[in-house]
Short mmCIF file of C-alpha atoms in Angstrom, two decimals:
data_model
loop_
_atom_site.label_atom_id
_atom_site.label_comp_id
_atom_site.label_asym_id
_atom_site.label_seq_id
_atom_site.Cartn_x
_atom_site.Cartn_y
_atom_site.Cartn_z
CA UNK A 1 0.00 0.00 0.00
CA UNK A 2 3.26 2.47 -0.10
CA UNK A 3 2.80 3.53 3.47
CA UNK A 4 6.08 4.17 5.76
CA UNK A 5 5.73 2.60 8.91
CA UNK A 6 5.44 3.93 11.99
CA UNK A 7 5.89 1.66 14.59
CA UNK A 8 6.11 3.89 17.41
CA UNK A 9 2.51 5.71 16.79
CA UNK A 10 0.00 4.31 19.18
CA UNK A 11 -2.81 4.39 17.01
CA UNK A 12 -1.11 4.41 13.45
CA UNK A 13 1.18 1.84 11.61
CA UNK A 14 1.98 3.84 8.99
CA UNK A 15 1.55 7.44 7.25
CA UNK A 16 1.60 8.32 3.15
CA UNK A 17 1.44 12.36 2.48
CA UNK A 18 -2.12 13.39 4.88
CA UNK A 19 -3.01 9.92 4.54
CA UNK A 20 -2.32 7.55 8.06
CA UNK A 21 -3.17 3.88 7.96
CA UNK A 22 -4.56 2.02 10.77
CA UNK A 23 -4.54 -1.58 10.58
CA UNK A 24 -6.94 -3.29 12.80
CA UNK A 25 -6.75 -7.21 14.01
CA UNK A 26 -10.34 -7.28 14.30
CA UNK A 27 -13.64 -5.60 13.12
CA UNK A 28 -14.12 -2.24 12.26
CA UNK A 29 -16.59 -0.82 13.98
CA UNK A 30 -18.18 2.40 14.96
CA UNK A 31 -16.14 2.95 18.09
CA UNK A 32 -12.87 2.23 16.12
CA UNK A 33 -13.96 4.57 13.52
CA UNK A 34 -14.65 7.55 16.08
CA UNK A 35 -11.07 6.26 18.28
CA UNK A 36 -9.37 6.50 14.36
CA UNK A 37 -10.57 9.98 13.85
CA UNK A 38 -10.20 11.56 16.85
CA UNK A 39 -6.44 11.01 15.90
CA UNK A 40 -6.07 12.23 13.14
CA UNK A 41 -4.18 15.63 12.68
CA UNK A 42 -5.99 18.58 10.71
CA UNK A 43 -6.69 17.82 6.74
CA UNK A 44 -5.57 14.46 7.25
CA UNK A 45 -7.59 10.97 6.39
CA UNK A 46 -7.56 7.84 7.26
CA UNK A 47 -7.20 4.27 5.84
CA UNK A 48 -8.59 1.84 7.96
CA UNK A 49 -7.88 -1.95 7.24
CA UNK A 50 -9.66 -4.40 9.29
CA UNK A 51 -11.03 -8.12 9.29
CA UNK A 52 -14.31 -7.28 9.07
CA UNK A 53 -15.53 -4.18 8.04
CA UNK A 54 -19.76 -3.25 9.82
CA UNK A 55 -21.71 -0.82 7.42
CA UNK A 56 -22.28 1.82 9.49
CA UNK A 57 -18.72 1.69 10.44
CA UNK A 58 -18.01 3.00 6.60
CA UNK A 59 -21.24 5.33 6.82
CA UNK A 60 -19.73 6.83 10.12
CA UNK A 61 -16.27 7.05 8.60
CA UNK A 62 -17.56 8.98 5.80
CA UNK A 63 -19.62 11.50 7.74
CA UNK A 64 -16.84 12.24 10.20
CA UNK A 65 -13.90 12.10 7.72
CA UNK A 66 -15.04 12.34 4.29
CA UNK A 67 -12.49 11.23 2.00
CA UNK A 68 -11.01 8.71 4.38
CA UNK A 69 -11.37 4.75 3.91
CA UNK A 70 -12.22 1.72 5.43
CA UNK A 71 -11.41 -1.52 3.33
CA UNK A 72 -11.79 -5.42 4.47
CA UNK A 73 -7.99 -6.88 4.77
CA UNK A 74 -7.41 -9.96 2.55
CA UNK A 75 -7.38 -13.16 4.11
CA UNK A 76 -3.93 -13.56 4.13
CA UNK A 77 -3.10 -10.57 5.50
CA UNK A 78 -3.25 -11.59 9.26
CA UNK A 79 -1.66 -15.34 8.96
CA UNK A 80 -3.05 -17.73 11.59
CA UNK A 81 -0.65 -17.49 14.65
CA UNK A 82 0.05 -13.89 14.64
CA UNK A 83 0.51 -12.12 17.98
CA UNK A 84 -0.10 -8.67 18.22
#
């Protein structure tokens, strides 16, 4: 996804121009939608990668953020066994 990492952000894993990615082990819902944007700095968006992805988690995102992102992770993104 070109991102540069950013290991030590607490919410973030990684940041392209006013774009910051957050990567979520789990399903997107509305409460991480409203923890992602409550991060994010002035004119920036977010991409938000996740599991599972709720509907009104992406209508949310949207109406908070518009031009930000939520997409559903491929499968093999979060191999079986990973510890985060």
């Amino acid at each position: 996804m070109k991102f540069t990492l950013t290991p030590d952000d607490p919410v973030f894993c990684g940041v392209r121009n006013r774009q910051r990615l957050a990567v979520i082990d789990g399903v997107a819902d509305q409460s991480v939608v409203r923890t992602v944007v409550e991060h994010l700095g002035q004119k920036e968006k977010a991409v938000i990668v996740a599991k599972g992805v709720l509907p009104e988690a992406a209508q949310l995102l949207q109406e908070l953020s518009p031009g930000s992102r939520v997409k559903k992770a491929p499968e093999d993104m979060f191999p079986k066994g990973t510890v985060n």
